[in-house]
Short mmCIF file of C-alpha atoms in Angstrom, two decimals:
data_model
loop_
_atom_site.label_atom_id
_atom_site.label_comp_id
_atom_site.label_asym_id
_atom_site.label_seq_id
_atom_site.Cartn_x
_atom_site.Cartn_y
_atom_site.Cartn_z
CA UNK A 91 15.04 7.14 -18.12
CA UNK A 92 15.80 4.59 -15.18
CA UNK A 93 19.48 4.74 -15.95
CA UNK A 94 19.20 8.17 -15.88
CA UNK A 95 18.61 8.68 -12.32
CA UNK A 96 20.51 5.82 -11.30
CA UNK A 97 24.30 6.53 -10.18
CA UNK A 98 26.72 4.16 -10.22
CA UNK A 99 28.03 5.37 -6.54
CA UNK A 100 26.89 4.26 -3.20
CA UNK A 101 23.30 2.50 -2.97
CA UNK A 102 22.39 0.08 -0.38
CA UNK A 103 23.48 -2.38 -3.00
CA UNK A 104 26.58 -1.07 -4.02
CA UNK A 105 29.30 0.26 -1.17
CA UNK A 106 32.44 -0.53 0.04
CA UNK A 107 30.58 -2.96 2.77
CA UNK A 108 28.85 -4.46 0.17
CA UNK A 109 25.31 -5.41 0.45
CA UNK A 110 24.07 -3.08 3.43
CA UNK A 111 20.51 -3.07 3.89
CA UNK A 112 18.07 -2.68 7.04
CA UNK A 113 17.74 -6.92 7.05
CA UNK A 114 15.07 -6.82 9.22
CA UNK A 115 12.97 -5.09 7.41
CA UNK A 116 13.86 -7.19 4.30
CA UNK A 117 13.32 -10.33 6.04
CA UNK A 118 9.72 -9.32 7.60
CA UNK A 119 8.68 -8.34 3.68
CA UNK A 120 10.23 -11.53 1.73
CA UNK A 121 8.20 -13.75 4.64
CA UNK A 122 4.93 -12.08 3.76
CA UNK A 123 5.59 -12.39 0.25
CA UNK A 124 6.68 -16.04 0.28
CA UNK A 125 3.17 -16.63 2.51
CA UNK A 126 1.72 -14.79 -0.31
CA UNK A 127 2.72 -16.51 -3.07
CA UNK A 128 1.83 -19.66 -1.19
CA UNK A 129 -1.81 -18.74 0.11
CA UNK A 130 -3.15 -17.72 -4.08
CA UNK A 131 -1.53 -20.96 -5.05
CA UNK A 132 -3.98 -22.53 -2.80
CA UNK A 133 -6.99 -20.24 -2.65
CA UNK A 134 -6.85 -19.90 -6.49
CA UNK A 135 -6.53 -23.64 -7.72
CA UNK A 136 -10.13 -24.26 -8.57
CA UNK A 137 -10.68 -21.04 -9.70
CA UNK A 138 -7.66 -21.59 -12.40
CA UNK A 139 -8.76 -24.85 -13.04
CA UNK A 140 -12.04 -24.43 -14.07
CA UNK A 141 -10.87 -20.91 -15.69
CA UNK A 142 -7.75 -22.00 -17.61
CA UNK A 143 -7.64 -25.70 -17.33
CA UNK A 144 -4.42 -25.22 -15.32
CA UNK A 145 -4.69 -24.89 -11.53
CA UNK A 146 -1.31 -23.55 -11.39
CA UNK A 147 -2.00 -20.44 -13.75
CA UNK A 148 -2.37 -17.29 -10.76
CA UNK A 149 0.61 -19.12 -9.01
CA UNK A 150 2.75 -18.71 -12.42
CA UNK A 151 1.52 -15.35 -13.31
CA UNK A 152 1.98 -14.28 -9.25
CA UNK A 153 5.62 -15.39 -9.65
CA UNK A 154 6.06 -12.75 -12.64
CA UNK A 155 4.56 -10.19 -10.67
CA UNK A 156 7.33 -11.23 -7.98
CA UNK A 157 10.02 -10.88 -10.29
CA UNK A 158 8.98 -7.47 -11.62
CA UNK A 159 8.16 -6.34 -8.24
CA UNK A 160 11.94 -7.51 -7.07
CA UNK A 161 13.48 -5.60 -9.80
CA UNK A 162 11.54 -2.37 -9.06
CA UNK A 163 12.61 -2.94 -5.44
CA UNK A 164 16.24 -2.40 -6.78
CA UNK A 165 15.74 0.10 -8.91
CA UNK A 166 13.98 2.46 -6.27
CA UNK A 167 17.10 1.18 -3.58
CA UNK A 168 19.46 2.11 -6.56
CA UNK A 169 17.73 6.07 -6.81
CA UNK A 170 18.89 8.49 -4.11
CA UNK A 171 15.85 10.22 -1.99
CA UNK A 172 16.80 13.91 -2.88
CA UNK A 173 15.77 12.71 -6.92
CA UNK A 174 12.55 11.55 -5.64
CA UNK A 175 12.04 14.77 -3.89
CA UNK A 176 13.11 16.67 -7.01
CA UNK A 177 10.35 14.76 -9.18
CA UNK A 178 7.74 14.97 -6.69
CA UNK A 179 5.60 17.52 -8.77
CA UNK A 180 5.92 15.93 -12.07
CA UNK A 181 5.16 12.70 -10.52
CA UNK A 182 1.49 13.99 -8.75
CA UNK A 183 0.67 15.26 -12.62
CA UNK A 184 1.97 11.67 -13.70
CA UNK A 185 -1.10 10.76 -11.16
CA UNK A 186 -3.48 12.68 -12.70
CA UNK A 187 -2.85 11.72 -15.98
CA UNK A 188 -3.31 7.97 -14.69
CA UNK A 189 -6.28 8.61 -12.82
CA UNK A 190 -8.27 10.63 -16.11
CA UNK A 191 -6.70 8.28 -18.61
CA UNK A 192 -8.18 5.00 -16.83
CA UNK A 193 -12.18 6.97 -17.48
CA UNK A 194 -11.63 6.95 -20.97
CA UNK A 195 -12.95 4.10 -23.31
CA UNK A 196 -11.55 2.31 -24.61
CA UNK A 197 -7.96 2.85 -22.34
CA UNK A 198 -9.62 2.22 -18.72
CA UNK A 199 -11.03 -1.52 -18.95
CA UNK A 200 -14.10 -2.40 -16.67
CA UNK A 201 -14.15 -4.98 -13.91
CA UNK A 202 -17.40 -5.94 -11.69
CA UNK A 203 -18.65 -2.20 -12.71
CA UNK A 204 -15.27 -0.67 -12.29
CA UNK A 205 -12.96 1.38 -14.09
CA UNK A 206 -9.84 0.38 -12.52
CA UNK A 207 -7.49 -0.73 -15.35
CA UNK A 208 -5.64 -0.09 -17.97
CA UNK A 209 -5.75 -3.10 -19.99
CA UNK A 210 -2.89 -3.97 -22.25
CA UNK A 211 -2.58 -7.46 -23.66
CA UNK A 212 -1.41 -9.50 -21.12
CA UNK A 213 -1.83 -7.43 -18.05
CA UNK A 214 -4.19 -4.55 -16.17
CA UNK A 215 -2.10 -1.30 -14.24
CA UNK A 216 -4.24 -0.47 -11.48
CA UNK A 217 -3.31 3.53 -11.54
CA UNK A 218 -5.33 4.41 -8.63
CA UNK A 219 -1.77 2.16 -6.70
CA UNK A 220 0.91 4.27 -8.05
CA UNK A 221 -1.49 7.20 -7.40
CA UNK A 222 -1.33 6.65 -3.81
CA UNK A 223 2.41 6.12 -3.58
CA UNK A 224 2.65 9.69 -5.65
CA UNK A 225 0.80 11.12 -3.32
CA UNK A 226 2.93 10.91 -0.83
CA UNK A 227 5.66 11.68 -2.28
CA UNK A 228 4.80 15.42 -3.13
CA UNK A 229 3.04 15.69 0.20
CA UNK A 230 5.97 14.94 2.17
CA UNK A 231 7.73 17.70 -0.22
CA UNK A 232 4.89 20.12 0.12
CA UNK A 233 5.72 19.79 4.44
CA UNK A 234 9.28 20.24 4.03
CA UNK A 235 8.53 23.57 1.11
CA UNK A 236 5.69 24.92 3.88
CA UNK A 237 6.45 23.61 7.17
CA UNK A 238 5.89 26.96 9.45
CA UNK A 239 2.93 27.66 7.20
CA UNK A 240 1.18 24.51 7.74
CA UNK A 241 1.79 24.31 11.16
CA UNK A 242 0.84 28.37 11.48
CA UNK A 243 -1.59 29.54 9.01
CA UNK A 244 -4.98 27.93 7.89
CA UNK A 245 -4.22 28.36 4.20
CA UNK A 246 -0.76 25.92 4.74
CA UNK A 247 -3.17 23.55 5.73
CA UNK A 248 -6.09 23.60 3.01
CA UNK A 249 -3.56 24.30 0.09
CA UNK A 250 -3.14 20.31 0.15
CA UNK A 251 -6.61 19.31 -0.25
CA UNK A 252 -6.76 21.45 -3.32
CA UNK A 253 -4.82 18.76 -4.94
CA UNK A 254 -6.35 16.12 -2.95
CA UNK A 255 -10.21 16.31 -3.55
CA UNK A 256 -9.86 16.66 -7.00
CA UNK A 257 -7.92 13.52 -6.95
CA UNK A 258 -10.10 11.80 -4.53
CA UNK A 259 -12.85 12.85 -6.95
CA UNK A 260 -11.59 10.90 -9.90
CA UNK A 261 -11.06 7.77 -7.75
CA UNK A 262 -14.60 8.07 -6.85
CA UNK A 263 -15.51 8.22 -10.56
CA UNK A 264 -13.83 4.85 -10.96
CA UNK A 265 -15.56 4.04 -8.50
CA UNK A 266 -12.85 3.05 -5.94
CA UNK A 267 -14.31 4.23 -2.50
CA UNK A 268 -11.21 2.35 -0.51
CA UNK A 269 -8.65 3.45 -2.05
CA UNK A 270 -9.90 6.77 -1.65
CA UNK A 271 -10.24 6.24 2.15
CA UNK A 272 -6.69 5.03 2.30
CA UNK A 273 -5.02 8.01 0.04
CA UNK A 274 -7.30 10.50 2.50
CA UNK A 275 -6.27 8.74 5.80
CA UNK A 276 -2.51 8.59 5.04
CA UNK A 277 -2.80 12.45 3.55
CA UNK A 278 -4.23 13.39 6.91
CA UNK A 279 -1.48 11.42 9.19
CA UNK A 280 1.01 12.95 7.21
CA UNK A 281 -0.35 16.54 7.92
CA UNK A 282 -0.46 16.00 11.90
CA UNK A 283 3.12 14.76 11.59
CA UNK A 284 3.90 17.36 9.70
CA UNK A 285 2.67 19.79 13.16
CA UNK A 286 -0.88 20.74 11.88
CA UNK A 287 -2.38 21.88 14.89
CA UNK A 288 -4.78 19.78 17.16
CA UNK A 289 -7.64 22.16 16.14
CA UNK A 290 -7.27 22.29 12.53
CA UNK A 291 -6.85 18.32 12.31
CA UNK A 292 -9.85 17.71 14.89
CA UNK A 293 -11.81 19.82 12.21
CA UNK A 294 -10.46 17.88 9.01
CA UNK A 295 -11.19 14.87 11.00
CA UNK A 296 -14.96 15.82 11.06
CA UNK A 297 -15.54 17.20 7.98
CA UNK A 298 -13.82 13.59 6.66
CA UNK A 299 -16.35 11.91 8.23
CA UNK A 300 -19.29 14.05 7.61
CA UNK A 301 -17.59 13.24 3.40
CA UNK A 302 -18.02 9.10 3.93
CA UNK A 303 -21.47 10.17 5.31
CA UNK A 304 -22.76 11.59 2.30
CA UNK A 305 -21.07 9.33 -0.20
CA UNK A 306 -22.74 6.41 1.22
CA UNK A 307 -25.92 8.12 1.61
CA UNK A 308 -25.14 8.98 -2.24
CA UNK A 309 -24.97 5.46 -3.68
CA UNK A 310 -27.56 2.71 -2.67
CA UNK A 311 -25.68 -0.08 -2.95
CA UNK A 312 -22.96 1.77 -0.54
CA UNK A 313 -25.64 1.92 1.93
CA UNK A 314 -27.15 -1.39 1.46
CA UNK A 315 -23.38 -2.93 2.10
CA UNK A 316 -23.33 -0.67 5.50
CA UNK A 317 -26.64 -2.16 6.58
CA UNK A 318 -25.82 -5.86 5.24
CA UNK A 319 -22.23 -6.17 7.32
CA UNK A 320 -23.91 -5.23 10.61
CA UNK A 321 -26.29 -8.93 10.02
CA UNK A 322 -25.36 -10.38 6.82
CA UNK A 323 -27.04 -13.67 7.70
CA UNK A 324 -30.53 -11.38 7.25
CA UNK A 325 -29.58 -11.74 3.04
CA UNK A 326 -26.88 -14.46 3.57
CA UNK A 327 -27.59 -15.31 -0.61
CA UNK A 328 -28.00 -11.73 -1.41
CA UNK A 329 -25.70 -8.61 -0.29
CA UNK A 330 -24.44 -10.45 2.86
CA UNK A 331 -23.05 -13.67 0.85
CA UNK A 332 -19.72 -12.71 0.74
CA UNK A 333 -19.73 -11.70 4.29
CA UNK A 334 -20.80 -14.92 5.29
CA UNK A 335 -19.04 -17.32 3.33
CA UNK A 336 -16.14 -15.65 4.68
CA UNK A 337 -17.48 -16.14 7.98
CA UNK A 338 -17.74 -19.54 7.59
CA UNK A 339 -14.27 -19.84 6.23
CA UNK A 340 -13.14 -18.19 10.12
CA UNK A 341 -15.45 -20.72 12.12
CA UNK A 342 -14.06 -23.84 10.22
CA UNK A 343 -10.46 -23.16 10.64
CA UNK A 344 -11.02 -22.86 14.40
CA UNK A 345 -7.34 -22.90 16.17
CA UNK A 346 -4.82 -24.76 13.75
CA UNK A 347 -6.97 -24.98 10.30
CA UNK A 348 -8.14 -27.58 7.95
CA UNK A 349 -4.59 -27.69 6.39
CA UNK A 350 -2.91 -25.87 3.80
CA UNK A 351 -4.61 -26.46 0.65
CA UNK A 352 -8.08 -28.04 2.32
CA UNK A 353 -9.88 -25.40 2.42
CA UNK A 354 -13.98 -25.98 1.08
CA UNK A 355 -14.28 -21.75 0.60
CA UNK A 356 -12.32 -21.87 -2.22
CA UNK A 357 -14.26 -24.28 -3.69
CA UNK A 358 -16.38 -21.49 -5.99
CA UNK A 359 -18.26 -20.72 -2.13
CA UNK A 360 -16.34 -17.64 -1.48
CA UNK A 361 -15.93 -15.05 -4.43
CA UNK A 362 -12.73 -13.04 -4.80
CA UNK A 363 -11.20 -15.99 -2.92
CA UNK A 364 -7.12 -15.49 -3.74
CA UNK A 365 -7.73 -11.34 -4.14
CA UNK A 366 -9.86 -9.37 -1.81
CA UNK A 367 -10.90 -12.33 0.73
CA UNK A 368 -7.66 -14.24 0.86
CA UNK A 369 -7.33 -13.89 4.09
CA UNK A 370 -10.70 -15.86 5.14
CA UNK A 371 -8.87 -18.46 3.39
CA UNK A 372 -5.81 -18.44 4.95
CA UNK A 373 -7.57 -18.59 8.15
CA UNK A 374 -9.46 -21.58 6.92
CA UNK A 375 -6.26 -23.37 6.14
CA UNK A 376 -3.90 -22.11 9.05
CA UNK A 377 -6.42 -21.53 11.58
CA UNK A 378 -6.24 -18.52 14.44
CA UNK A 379 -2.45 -19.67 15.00
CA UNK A 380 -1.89 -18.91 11.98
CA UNK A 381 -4.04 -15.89 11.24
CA UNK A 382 -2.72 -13.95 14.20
CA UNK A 383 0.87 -14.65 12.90
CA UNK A 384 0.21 -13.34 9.55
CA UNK A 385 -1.28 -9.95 11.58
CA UNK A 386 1.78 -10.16 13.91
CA UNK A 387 4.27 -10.23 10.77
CA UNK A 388 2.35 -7.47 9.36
CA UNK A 389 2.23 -5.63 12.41
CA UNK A 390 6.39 -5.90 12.81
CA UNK A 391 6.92 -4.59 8.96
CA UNK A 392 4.03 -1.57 9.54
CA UNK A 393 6.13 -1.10 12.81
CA UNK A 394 9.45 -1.09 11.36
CA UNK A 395 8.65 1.16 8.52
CA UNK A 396 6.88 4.00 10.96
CA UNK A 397 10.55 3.21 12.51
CA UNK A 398 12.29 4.11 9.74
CA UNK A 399 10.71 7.56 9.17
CA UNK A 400 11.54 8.38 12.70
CA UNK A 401 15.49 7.37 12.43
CA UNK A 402 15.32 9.76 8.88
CA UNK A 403 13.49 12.29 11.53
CA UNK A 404 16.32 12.37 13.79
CA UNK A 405 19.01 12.48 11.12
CA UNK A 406 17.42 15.72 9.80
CA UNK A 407 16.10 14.11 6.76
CA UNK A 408 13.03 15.58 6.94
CA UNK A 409 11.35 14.93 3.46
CA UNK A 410 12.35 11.03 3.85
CA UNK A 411 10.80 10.62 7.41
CA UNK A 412 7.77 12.05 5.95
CA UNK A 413 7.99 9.07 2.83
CA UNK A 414 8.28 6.91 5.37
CA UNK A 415 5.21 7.95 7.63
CA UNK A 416 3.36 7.79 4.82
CA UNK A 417 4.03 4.74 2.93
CA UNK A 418 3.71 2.94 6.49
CA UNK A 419 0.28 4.64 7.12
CA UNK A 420 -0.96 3.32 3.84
CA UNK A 421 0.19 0.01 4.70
CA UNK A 422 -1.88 0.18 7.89
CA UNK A 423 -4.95 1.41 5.97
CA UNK A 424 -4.96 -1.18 3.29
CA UNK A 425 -3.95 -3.55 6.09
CA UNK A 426 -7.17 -2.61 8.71
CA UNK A 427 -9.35 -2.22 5.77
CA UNK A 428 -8.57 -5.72 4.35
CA UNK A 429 -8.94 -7.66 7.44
CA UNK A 430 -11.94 -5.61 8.55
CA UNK A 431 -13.72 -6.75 5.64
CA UNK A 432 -13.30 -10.31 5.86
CA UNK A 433 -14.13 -10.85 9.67
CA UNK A 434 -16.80 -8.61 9.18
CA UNK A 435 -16.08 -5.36 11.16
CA UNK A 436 -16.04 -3.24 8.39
CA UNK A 437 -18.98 -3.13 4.85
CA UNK A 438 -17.40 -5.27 2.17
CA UNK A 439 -14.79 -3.16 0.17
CA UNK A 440 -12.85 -4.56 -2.75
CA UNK A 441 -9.02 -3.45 -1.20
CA UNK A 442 -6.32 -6.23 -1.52
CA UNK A 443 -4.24 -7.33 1.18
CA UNK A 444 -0.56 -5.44 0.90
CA UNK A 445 1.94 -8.23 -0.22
CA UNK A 446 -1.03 -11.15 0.48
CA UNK A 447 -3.62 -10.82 -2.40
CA UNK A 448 -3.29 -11.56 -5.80
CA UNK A 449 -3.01 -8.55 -8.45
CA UNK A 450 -0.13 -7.28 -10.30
CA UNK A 451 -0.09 -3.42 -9.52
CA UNK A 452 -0.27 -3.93 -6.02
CA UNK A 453 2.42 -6.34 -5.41
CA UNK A 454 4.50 -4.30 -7.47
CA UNK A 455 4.24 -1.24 -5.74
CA UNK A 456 4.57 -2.95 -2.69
CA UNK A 457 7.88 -3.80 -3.60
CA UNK A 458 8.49 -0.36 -4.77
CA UNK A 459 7.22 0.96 -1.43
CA UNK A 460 10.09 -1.51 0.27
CA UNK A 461 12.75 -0.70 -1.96
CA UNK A 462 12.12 3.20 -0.91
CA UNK A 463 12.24 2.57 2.74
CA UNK A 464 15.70 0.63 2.56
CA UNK A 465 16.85 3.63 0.44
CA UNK A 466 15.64 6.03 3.28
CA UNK A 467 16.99 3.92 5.85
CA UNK A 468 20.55 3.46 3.93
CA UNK A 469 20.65 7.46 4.41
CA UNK A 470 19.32 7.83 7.11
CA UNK A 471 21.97 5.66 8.93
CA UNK A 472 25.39 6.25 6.88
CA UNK A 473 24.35 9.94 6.09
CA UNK A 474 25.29 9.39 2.73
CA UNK A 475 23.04 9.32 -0.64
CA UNK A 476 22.77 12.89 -1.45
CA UNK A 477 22.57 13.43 -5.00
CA UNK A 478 25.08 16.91 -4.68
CA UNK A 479 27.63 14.49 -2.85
CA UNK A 480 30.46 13.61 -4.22
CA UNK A 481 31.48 10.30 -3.10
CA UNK A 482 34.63 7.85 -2.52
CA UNK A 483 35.98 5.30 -0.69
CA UNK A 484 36.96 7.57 2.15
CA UNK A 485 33.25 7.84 2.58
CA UNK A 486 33.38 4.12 3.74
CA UNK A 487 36.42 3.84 6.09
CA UNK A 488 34.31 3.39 8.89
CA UNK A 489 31.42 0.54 10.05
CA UNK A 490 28.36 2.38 10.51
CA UNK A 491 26.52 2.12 13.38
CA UNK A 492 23.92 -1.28 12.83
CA UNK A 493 23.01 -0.52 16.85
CA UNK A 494 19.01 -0.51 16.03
#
């Protein structure tokens, strides 16, 4: 099926300039995922150790995830954005499936009280990540089909959320409250890009709102996390003892750290050290220097890809700006989220860190998510990639214009 889609004429991979790819972009990603790769070989040693008898085991299995995520990185660079547009549909009932197949027994296997995986033998597929990504994919599609009626008529604008809340719904069934946040919050970007009036989004913005209020009212332990975070030294070995061993992890780094791999956290103190909290440990190890680098770097690829999407705005390529908006905006969500958690601005939320935290099915789609945005800016730039084009090397007499 890969093969399928995949042309052997231009790609930012294959051209008559060769390799031609937004390197900027590329470069900001492969530094977060190099920091990556070295932050869970630290923050997961003793945890491996003790687990596996090998302190090296999440570093090994993170490098596979690498490799996989590289070659899906290709292989969405490699597929031109008009195919993507064309499968959007079967791809949000691809979603679905995911999301009702994981609540089964016996498919969906449980972690902490979860139902976030689909086991097979030597690996989980978290669908609620490729759910997210699908999302946006027919969304942007659904603004291009409907644009005057979305930005004219109430119905363009609730049509959406007759996919969405039934979606949201089975991510709450997992239960997976932040990745429900983050699917909502990029949905709703999306739609005020897409020229839903002021009105209409000041409204969705409330009603969102007046949603997360009755969902944490719904669950006690929802509420007892929003009551914890705001003084989690009141139950600092109870609710609040995540919360404050991550604290502690902050106040001993102070400005330039303990030193990569020195961290005490890690040391069994801080659960979910090298997945949801692997950030307190990086700032353990690298200090504030290093922790406001590691925002700055993510703040340059969030920046670039919102960049991106506008370029494929101005070229007319309406359905890839909107891909672009809205992988960026889930970026930013996952990204806020994360860090919230661990300095404590936000109630604990299990959400990993895009690129940063270990777990297969989000470093994967990460890479996905990159692969897409060099695709859109390939086309946005060179104006070529259309699957109805014919193409030769007439195509590529001239340099394009690299002036961004």
């Amino acid at each position: 099926m890969i093969f399928g889609i995949i042309k052997p004429y231009p790609s930012p991979l294959i051209s008559g300039r060769g390799i031609d790819l937004d390197f900027a972009m590329l470069a900001g990603c492969l530094a977060l995922l190099g920091l990556g790769l070295v932050m869970i070989t630290s923050a997961s040693s003793e945890v491996a150790a003790a687990q596996s008898g090998n302190p090296l085991y999440h570093m090994f299995r993170h490098l596979v995830y690498v490799a996989i995520g590289v070659f899906a990185c290709i292989v969405t660079m490699m597929v031109p954005i008009a195919t993507w547009q064309k499968m959007g549909f079967t791809m949000l009932v691809g979603a679905f499936g995911l999301l009702v197949l994981v609540l089964v027994p016996g498919i969906g296997r449980e972690v902490n009280g979860s139902m976030r995986w689909i086991g097979f033998s030597f690996f989980n597929v978290q669908p609620s990540e490729i759910a997210k990504v699908f999302v946006v994919i027919y969304l942007a599609g659904y603004l291009v089909r409907r644009q005057k009626e979305v930005r004219e008529s109430w119905m363009g604008f609730f049509k959406p959320f007759i996919v969405l809340l039934p979606m949201a719904g089975l991510l709450l069934m997992e239960p997976d409250f932040g990745a429900t946040v983050v699917m909502m919050g990029a949905a709703a970007a999306m739609l005020f890009l897409g020229g839903v009036g002021l009105f209409r989004f000041s409204l969705m913005v409330l009603l969102a709102v007046g949603a997360v209020f009755v969902l944490v009212q719904a669950q006690p332990y929802r509420m007892a996390r929003l009551v914890t975070f705001t003084d989690p030294w009141s139950d600092q070995f109870g609710s609040g003892y995540q919360l404050t061993q991550a604290l502690i992890a902050f106040g001993r780094g102070e400005w330039l750290g303990v030193g990569l791999g020195n961290s005490v956290q890690k040391q069994f103190y801080l659960p979910e050290a090298h997945t949801d909290f692997v950030f307190s440990v990086l700032a353990e190890e690298l200090g504030v220097v290093g922790s406001l680098l590691t925002v700055a770097l993510f703040v340059f690829v969030t920046v670039r890809a919102l960049y991106i999407g506008l370029w494929a705005e101005k070229a007319k390529q309406f359905f890839a700006a909107y891909v672009a908006f809205g992988l960026a905006f889930l970026w930013i969500g996952q990204f806020l989220i994360n860090i919230g958690v661990n300095v404590g601005l936000l109630p604990t939320k299990g959400l990993t860190l895009p690129f940063l935290s270990y777990g297969g099915s989000s470093l994967v789609i990460c890479c996905a998510c990159v692969g897409l945005l060099l695709r859109i800016e390939w086309e946005s730039r060179t104006h070529l990639g259309s699957e109805e084009h014919e193409f030769n090397e007439s195509d590529f007499a001239e340099e394009p214009n690299h002036g961004r």
